[in-house]
Short mmCIF file of N, CA and C in Angstrom, two decimals:
data_model
loop_
_atom_site.label_atom_id
_atom_site.label_comp_id
_atom_site.label_asym_id
_atom_site.label_seq_id
_atom_site.Cartn_x
_atom_site.Cartn_y
_atom_site.Cartn_z
N THR A 278 -33.71 32.53 2.40
CA THR A 278 -32.71 33.38 2.59
C THR A 278 -32.78 33.49 3.77
N THR A 279 -31.52 33.60 4.54
CA THR A 279 -30.97 34.11 5.69
C THR A 279 -29.73 34.51 5.50
N SER A 280 -30.25 35.74 6.33
CA SER A 280 -28.47 36.74 6.30
C SER A 280 -27.82 36.90 7.22
N ASP A 281 -28.48 35.97 8.21
CA ASP A 281 -27.64 36.04 10.37
C ASP A 281 -27.55 35.00 10.55
N VAL A 282 -26.69 34.25 11.54
CA VAL A 282 -26.48 33.06 11.86
C VAL A 282 -26.41 33.21 13.16
N GLY A 283 -26.76 32.26 14.48
CA GLY A 283 -26.08 32.01 15.81
C GLY A 283 -25.14 31.39 16.02
N ASP A 284 -24.95 30.58 17.13
CA ASP A 284 -23.72 29.83 17.25
C ASP A 284 -24.56 28.49 17.29
N ASN A 285 -25.77 28.76 17.77
CA ASN A 285 -26.38 27.37 17.77
C ASN A 285 -27.00 26.43 16.37
N ASP A 286 -27.47 25.36 16.54
CA ASP A 286 -27.82 24.23 15.85
C ASP A 286 -29.40 24.81 15.11
N ASP A 287 -29.88 25.78 15.87
CA ASP A 287 -31.46 25.37 15.69
C ASP A 287 -31.41 26.80 14.44
N HIS A 288 -30.61 27.59 14.36
CA HIS A 288 -30.74 28.62 13.42
C HIS A 288 -31.27 28.46 12.63
N SER A 289 -31.73 29.49 12.04
CA SER A 289 -32.35 28.77 10.42
C SER A 289 -33.43 27.45 10.48
N ARG A 290 -33.72 26.78 11.58
CA ARG A 290 -34.51 25.50 11.82
C ARG A 290 -35.61 26.01 10.31
N ASN A 291 -36.52 27.08 10.59
CA ASN A 291 -37.57 26.61 9.63
C ASN A 291 -37.23 27.00 7.98
N ILE A 292 -35.91 27.22 7.59
CA ILE A 292 -35.24 27.30 6.47
C ILE A 292 -35.13 25.93 5.85
N LEU A 293 -34.70 25.08 6.93
CA LEU A 293 -33.91 23.64 6.46
C LEU A 293 -35.69 22.79 6.56
N TRP A 294 -37.00 23.12 7.31
CA TRP A 294 -37.92 22.39 7.04
C TRP A 294 -38.50 22.78 5.73
N ALA A 295 -38.48 24.48 5.41
CA ALA A 295 -38.71 24.24 4.20
C ALA A 295 -38.00 23.90 2.86
N PHE A 296 -36.71 23.82 2.95
CA PHE A 296 -36.23 22.83 2.27
C PHE A 296 -36.49 21.40 1.94
N ILE A 297 -36.85 20.65 3.30
CA ILE A 297 -37.20 19.64 3.48
C ILE A 297 -38.72 19.29 2.92
N ALA A 298 -39.49 20.25 2.94
CA ALA A 298 -40.65 20.32 2.24
C ALA A 298 -41.01 19.94 0.83
N ALA A 299 -39.72 21.02 0.32
CA ALA A 299 -39.79 21.84 -1.07
C ALA A 299 -39.24 20.11 -1.59
N LYS A 300 -38.19 19.66 -1.24
CA LYS A 300 -37.94 18.55 -1.84
C LYS A 300 -38.76 17.14 -1.69
N SER A 301 -39.53 17.32 -1.05
CA SER A 301 -40.46 15.91 -0.92
C SER A 301 -41.40 16.55 -1.73
N MET A 302 -41.67 17.52 -2.17
CA MET A 302 -42.87 17.16 -2.96
C MET A 302 -42.02 17.57 -4.72
N GLY A 303 -40.60 17.52 -4.36
CA GLY A 303 -40.09 17.40 -6.04
C GLY A 303 -39.86 18.51 -6.83
N SER A 304 -39.79 19.67 -6.16
CA SER A 304 -39.45 21.13 -6.49
C SER A 304 -37.81 21.14 -6.33
N LYS A 305 -37.50 21.95 -6.84
CA LYS A 305 -35.87 22.05 -7.25
C LYS A 305 -35.63 23.02 -6.26
N THR A 306 -34.67 23.86 -5.62
CA THR A 306 -34.62 24.62 -4.80
C THR A 306 -33.42 24.95 -4.76
N ILE A 307 -33.44 26.57 -4.54
CA ILE A 307 -32.57 27.64 -4.75
C ILE A 307 -32.08 28.08 -3.39
N GLY A 308 -31.35 27.82 -3.02
CA GLY A 308 -30.69 29.03 -1.56
C GLY A 308 -29.86 29.88 -1.49
N LEU A 309 -30.27 30.92 -0.59
CA LEU A 309 -29.21 32.45 -0.81
C LEU A 309 -28.73 32.42 0.46
N PHE A 310 -27.32 32.62 0.21
CA PHE A 310 -26.65 32.25 1.70
C PHE A 310 -25.54 33.64 1.44
N SER A 311 -25.30 33.64 2.66
CA SER A 311 -23.68 34.46 3.17
C SER A 311 -22.31 33.72 3.31
N ALA A 312 -21.68 34.47 3.65
CA ALA A 312 -20.22 34.30 4.20
C ALA A 312 -20.68 33.47 5.83
N LYS A 313 -21.86 34.24 6.31
CA LYS A 313 -22.21 33.80 7.77
C LYS A 313 -23.16 32.40 7.78
N THR A 314 -23.82 32.36 6.72
CA THR A 314 -24.39 31.01 6.98
C THR A 314 -24.40 29.88 5.89
N ARG A 315 -22.74 29.43 5.56
CA ARG A 315 -22.19 28.48 4.97
C ARG A 315 -22.38 27.34 5.41
N ASN A 316 -22.45 27.10 6.75
CA ASN A 316 -22.92 25.71 7.26
C ASN A 316 -24.40 25.50 7.06
N LEU A 317 -25.14 26.24 6.26
CA LEU A 317 -26.45 25.65 6.20
C LEU A 317 -25.85 24.58 4.28
N LEU A 318 -25.15 25.15 3.90
CA LEU A 318 -24.43 24.67 2.52
C LEU A 318 -24.18 23.02 2.58
N LYS A 319 -23.90 22.01 4.07
CA LYS A 319 -23.70 21.13 3.96
C LYS A 319 -25.36 20.36 3.80
N LEU A 320 -26.22 20.77 3.83
CA LEU A 320 -27.45 20.25 3.75
C LEU A 320 -27.84 19.82 2.28
N ASP A 321 -28.16 18.33 2.32
CA ASP A 321 -28.31 17.53 0.84
C ASP A 321 -29.70 17.73 0.15
N PHE A 322 -30.94 19.00 0.64
CA PHE A 322 -31.44 19.74 -0.15
C PHE A 322 -32.04 20.58 -1.06
N ILE A 323 -30.51 21.11 -0.90
CA ILE A 323 -30.17 22.68 -1.62
C ILE A 323 -29.85 21.57 -3.25
N ASP A 324 -30.93 22.62 -4.51
CA ASP A 324 -30.13 22.18 -5.36
C ASP A 324 -29.04 23.20 -6.44
N SER A 325 -29.28 24.30 -5.61
CA SER A 325 -28.49 25.53 -6.37
C SER A 325 -28.18 25.92 -5.13
N ALA A 326 -27.11 27.22 -4.88
CA ALA A 326 -27.01 27.80 -3.59
C ALA A 326 -26.14 29.37 -4.34
N VAL A 327 -26.73 29.80 -3.79
CA VAL A 327 -26.09 31.57 -4.40
C VAL A 327 -25.24 31.96 -2.84
N ILE A 328 -24.27 32.46 -3.08
CA ILE A 328 -23.49 32.75 -1.25
C ILE A 328 -22.93 34.27 -1.91
N VAL A 329 -23.51 35.32 -0.58
CA VAL A 329 -22.65 36.34 -1.19
C VAL A 329 -22.04 36.73 0.01
N PRO A 330 -20.65 37.04 -0.39
CA PRO A 330 -19.44 36.66 0.41
C PRO A 330 -19.01 38.09 1.16
N HIS A 331 -20.06 37.91 1.97
CA HIS A 331 -19.97 39.07 2.77
C HIS A 331 -20.48 38.75 4.18
N VAL A 332 -20.16 39.36 5.33
CA VAL A 332 -20.52 39.28 6.99
C VAL A 332 -21.52 40.31 7.15
N ASN A 333 -21.47 41.15 6.28
CA ASN A 333 -22.62 42.23 6.96
C ASN A 333 -23.93 42.31 6.72
N THR A 334 -25.04 42.42 7.64
CA THR A 334 -26.20 41.60 7.46
C THR A 334 -26.71 42.93 6.41
N ALA A 335 -26.86 44.02 6.58
CA ALA A 335 -27.37 45.03 5.47
C ALA A 335 -26.92 44.60 4.44
N LEU A 336 -25.86 44.64 3.79
CA LEU A 336 -25.26 44.57 2.41
C LEU A 336 -25.71 43.01 2.27
N ILE A 337 -25.97 42.10 2.76
CA ILE A 337 -26.05 40.55 2.67
C ILE A 337 -27.57 40.38 1.67
N GLN A 338 -28.46 41.16 2.71
CA GLN A 338 -30.25 41.79 2.65
C GLN A 338 -30.22 42.60 1.36
N GLU A 339 -29.98 43.34 1.23
CA GLU A 339 -29.70 44.35 -0.22
C GLU A 339 -29.28 42.90 -1.33
N ALA A 340 -28.07 42.57 -1.22
CA ALA A 340 -27.76 41.44 -2.13
C ALA A 340 -28.90 40.25 -2.50
N HIS A 341 -29.90 39.85 -1.30
CA HIS A 341 -30.40 38.71 -1.68
C HIS A 341 -31.96 40.02 -1.99
N LEU A 342 -32.21 40.72 -1.73
CA LEU A 342 -33.22 41.43 -2.31
C LEU A 342 -33.42 41.57 -3.93
N ALA A 343 -31.73 41.62 -4.34
CA ALA A 343 -31.62 42.27 -5.45
C ALA A 343 -31.81 41.10 -6.35
N LEU A 344 -31.32 39.06 -5.75
CA LEU A 344 -31.47 38.54 -6.34
C LEU A 344 -32.71 37.98 -6.68
N ILE A 345 -33.56 38.20 -5.06
CA ILE A 345 -34.43 38.01 -5.91
C ILE A 345 -36.00 38.35 -6.64
N HIS A 346 -35.89 39.81 -6.85
CA HIS A 346 -36.26 40.51 -8.06
C HIS A 346 -35.71 39.82 -9.47
N MET A 347 -34.42 39.62 -9.19
CA MET A 347 -34.04 39.21 -10.87
C MET A 347 -34.59 37.73 -11.08
N PHE A 348 -34.72 36.85 -9.86
CA PHE A 348 -35.55 35.24 -9.96
C PHE A 348 -37.15 35.55 -10.75
N CYS A 349 -37.75 36.57 -10.29
CA CYS A 349 -38.56 36.90 -10.06
C CYS A 349 -39.11 37.34 -11.48
N GLY A 350 -38.20 38.35 -12.15
CA GLY A 350 -37.99 38.66 -13.49
C GLY A 350 -38.18 37.82 -14.23
N GLU A 351 -37.15 36.72 -14.32
CA GLU A 351 -36.88 35.81 -15.11
C GLU A 351 -38.11 34.84 -15.40
N ILE A 352 -38.51 34.74 -13.63
CA ILE A 352 -40.11 33.56 -14.02
C ILE A 352 -41.36 34.40 -14.66
N GLU A 353 -41.23 35.48 -14.27
CA GLU A 353 -42.56 36.01 -15.19
C GLU A 353 -42.18 36.50 -17.01
N ARG A 354 -41.08 36.41 -17.08
CA ARG A 354 -40.80 36.42 -18.40
C ARG A 354 -41.03 34.84 -19.01
N ALA A 355 -41.00 34.11 -18.26
CA ALA A 355 -40.81 32.45 -18.82
C ALA A 355 -42.57 32.14 -18.73
N LEU A 356 -43.29 33.10 -18.76
CA LEU A 356 -44.92 32.50 -17.96
C LEU A 356 -45.68 32.84 -19.30
#
């Protein structure tokens, strides 16, 4: 997840490498994005994308946090 983006291509390089590593291990990937990070959607490593349509960093982070809690709850119920 990333909620802020800079003007250069080096932004979120760690996230790019995490997606690459996950795909190399055969994992499915879910990307949490915002209106500010749509440029990362062009990555071929993302199976599913959730986009928060906002540019306010605090609101984006709150939405991402809520989504992460929902994902974790569903994973725990499936175990």
